[in-house]
CSV table of C-alpha atoms and ligand atoms in Angstrom, one decimal:
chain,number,residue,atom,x,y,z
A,966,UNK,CA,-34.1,17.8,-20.8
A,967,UNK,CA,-36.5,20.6,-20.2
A,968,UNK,CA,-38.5,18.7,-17.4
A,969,UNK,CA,-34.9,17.5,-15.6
A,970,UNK,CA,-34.0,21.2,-15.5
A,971,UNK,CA,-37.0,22.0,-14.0
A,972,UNK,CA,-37.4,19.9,-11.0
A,973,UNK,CA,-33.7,20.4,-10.5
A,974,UNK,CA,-34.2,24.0,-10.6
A,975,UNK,CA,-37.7,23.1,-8.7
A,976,UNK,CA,-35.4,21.1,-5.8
A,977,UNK,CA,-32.7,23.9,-5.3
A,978,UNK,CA,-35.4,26.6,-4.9
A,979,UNK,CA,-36.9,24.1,-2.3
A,980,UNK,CA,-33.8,24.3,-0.5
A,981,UNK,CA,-34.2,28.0,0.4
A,982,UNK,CA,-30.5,28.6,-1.1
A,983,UNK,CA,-29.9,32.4,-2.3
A,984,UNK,CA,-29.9,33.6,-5.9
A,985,UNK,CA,-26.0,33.8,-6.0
A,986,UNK,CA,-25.8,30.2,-4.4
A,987,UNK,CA,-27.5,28.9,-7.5
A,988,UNK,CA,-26.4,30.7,-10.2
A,989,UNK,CA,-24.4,28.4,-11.9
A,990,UNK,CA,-27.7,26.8,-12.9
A,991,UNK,CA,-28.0,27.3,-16.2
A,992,UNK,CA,-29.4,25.2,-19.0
A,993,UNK,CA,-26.3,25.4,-20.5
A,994,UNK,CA,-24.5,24.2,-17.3
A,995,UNK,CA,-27.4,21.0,-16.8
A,996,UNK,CA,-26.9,20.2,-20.6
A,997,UNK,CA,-22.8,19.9,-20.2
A,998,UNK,CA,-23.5,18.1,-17.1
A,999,UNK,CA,-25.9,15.7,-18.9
A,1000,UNK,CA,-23.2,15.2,-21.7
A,1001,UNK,CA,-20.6,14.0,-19.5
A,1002,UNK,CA,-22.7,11.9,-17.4
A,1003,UNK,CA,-23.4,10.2,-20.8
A,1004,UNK,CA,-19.6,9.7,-21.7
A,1005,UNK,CA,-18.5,9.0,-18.4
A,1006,UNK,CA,-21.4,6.2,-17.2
A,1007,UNK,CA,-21.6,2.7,-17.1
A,1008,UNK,CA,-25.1,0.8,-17.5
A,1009,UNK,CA,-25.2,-1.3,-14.9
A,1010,UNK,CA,-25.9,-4.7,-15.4
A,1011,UNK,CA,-26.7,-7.1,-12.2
A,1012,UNK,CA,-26.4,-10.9,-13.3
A,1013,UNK,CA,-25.8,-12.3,-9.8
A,1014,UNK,CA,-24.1,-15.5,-9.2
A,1015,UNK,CA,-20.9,-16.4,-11.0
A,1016,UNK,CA,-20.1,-17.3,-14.1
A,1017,UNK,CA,-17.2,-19.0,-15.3
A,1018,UNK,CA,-16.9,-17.2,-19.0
A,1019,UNK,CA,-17.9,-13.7,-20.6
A,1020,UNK,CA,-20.2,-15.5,-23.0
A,1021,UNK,CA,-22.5,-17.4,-20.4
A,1022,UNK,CA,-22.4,-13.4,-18.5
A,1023,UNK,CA,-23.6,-12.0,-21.2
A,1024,UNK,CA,-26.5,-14.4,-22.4
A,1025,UNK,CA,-27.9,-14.3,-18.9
A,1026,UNK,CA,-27.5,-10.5,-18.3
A,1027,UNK,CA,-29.4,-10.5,-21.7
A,1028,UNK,CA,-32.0,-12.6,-20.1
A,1029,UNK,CA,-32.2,-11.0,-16.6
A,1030,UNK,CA,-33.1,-8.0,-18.7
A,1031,UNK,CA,-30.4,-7.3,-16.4
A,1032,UNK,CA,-29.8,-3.2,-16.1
A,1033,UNK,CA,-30.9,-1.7,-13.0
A,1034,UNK,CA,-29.3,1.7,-13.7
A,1035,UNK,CA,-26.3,3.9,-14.2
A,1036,UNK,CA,-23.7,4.6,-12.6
A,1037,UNK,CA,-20.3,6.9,-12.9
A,1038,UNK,CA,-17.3,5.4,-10.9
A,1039,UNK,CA,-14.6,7.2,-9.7
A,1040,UNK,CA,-11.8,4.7,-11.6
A,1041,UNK,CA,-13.6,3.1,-13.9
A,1042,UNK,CA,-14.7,6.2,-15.3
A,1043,UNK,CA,-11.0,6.9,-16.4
A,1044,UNK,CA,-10.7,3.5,-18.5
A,1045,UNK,CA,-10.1,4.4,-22.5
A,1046,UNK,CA,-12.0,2.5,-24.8
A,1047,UNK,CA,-10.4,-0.5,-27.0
A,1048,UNK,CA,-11.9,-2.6,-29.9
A,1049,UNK,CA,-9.7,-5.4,-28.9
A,1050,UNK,CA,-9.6,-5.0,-25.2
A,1051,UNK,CA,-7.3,-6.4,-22.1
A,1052,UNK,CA,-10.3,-6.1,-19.3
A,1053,UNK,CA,-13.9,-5.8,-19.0
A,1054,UNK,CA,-16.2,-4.6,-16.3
A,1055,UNK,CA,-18.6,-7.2,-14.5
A,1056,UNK,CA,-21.0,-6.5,-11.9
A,1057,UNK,CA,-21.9,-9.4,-10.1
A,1058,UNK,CA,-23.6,-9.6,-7.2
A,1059,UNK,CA,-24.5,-6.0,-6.7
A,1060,UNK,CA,-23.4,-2.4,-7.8
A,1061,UNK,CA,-19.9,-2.7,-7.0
A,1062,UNK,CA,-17.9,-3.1,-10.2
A,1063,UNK,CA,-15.0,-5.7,-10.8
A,1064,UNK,CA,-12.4,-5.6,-13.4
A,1065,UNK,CA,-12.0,-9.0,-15.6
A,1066,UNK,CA,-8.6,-9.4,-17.1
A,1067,UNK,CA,-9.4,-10.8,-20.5
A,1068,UNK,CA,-6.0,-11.4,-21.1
A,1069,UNK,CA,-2.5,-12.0,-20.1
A,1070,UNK,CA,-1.6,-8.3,-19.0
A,1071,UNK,CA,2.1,-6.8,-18.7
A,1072,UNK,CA,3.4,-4.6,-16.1
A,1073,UNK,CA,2.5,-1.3,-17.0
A,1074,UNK,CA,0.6,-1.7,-19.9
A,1075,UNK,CA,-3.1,0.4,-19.9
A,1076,UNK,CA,-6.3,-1.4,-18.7
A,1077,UNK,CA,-8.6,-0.9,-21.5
A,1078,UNK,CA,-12.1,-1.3,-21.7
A,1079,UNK,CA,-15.1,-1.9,-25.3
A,1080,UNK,CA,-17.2,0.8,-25.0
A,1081,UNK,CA,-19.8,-0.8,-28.0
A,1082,UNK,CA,-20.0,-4.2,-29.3
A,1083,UNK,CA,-16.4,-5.0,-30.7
A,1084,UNK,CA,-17.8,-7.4,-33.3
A,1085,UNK,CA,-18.9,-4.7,-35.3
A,1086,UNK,CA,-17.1,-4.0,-38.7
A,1087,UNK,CA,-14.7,-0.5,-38.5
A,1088,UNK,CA,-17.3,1.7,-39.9
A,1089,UNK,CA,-19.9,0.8,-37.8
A,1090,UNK,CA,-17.8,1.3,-34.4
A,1091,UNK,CA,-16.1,4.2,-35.6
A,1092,UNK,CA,-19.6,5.8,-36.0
A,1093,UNK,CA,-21.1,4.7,-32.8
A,1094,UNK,CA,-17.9,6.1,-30.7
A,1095,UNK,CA,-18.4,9.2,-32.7
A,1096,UNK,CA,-22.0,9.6,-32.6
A,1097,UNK,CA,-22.2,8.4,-28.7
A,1098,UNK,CA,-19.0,9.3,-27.2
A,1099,UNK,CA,-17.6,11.8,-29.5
A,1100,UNK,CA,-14.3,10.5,-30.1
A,1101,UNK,CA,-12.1,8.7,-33.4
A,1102,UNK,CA,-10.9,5.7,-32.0
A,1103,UNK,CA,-7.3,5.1,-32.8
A,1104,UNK,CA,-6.8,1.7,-30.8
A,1105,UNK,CA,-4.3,-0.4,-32.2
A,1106,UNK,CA,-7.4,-2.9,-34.2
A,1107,UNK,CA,-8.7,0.5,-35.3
A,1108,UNK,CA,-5.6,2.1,-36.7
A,1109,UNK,CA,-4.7,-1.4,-38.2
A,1110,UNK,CA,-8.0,-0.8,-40.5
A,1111,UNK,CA,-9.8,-3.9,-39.2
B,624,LIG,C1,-14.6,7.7,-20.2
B,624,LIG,S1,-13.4,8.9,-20.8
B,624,LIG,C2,-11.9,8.0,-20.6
B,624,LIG,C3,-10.9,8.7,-19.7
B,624,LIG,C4,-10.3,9.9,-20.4
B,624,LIG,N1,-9.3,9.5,-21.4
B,624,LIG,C5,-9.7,10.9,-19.4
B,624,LIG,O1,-8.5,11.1,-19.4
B,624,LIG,O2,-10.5,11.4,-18.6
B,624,LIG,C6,-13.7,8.7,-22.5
B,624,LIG,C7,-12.9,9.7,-23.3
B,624,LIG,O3,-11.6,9.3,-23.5
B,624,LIG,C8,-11.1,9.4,-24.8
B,624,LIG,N2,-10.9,8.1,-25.4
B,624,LIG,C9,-11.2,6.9,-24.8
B,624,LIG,N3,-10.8,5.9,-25.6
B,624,LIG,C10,-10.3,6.4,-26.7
B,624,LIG,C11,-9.9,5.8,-27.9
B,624,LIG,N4,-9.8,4.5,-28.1
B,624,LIG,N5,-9.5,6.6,-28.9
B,624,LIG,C12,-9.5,8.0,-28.8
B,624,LIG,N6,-10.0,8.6,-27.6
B,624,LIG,C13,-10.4,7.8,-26.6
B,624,LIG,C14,-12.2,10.1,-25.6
B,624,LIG,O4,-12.0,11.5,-25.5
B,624,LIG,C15,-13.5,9.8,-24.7
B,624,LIG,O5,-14.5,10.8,-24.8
C-alpha cells in the first residue's frame, strides 16, 4: 500500500500540479480507492477460442494460467452476486467481456453473477463474501439455508 501511495503521490508531483490540485491525496482517500477497486473488479481471464460449455472454459482458463489482469467495467461492475446464478462473464478472445446466459431468463428478471466458487457449502461462501466483498449474501440459495 505504502509503495502505491508513493509513486502515485511520486507521479502527481511529476505533473507540476499545485498543492490544492492534489489535495484529495490522502492515504485514507488511496486506501478507499483500493477497497473499491477490489469489490468492484473482475480478474480477467483470456482463454481464446470458443468453447462450447462453461466446464471445458474453465479447465482451459485453468491451464492457460489464464489471467492477464484486472479490470473494472462500467456494467458489469453493477451485477449483484448469486450462489445460484442466471449469467456468467466470459472473456474470450480479448479484454472485452461477454455475458453468458446460463439459463432460461424472463423479462425483467436481474442478471446475476457468482462472485466465489458456488460449489462451496453455505458457511464457507458466506465467509468469503464477507471476508472479500464485505457483504451477507441473501440470494435466494443462501436464504433457503443451502
Ligand atoms: C459489485 S457491487 C454490485 C453492484 C451494487 N449492488 C451497486 O448497486 O452498485 C457489489 C456490492 O453489491 C452488494 N451485493 C451484491 N450481491 C449481493 C448479494 N447477493 N447479497 C447482498 N448484497 C449483495 C454488496 O453490497 C456488494 O458489496
Amino acid at each position: 500500500m505504502e509503495e502505491g501511495f508513493g509513486l502515485l503521490k511520486c507521479a502527481f508531483t511529476n505533473a507540476h500540479l499545485k498543492d490544492e490540485q492534489i489535495a484529495f491525496l490522502t492515504k485514507q482517500w488511496y486506501t478507499t480507492l483500493l477497497a473499491r477497486i477490489r469489490i468492484n473488479a473482475f480478474r480477467v481471464e483470456v482463454v481464446g477460442g470458443s468453447f462450447e460449455d462453461l466446464l471445458s472454459m474453465a479447465v482451459a482458463s485453468v491451464e492457460a494460467e489464464a489471467a492477464v489482469g484486472n479490470a473494472v467495467y462500467m456494467l458489469p461492475s453493477f451485477y449483484n452476486h448469486d450462489c445460484d446464478p442466471n449469467t456468467h462473464i466470459i472473456w474470450l478472445e480479448d479484454a472485452v467481456a461477454k455475458l453468458k446466459a446460463l439459463r432460461d431468463i424472463e423479462p425483467g428478471e436481474e442478471l446475476r453473477i457468482c462472485y466465489i466458487d458456488a460449489s462451496l457449502d453455505w458457511d464457507a461462501r458466506q465467509s468469503l463474501l464477507s471476508q472479500g466483498f464485505g457483504f451477507r449474501c441473501d440470494c435466494p440459495r443462501c436464504l433457503s439455508g443451502d
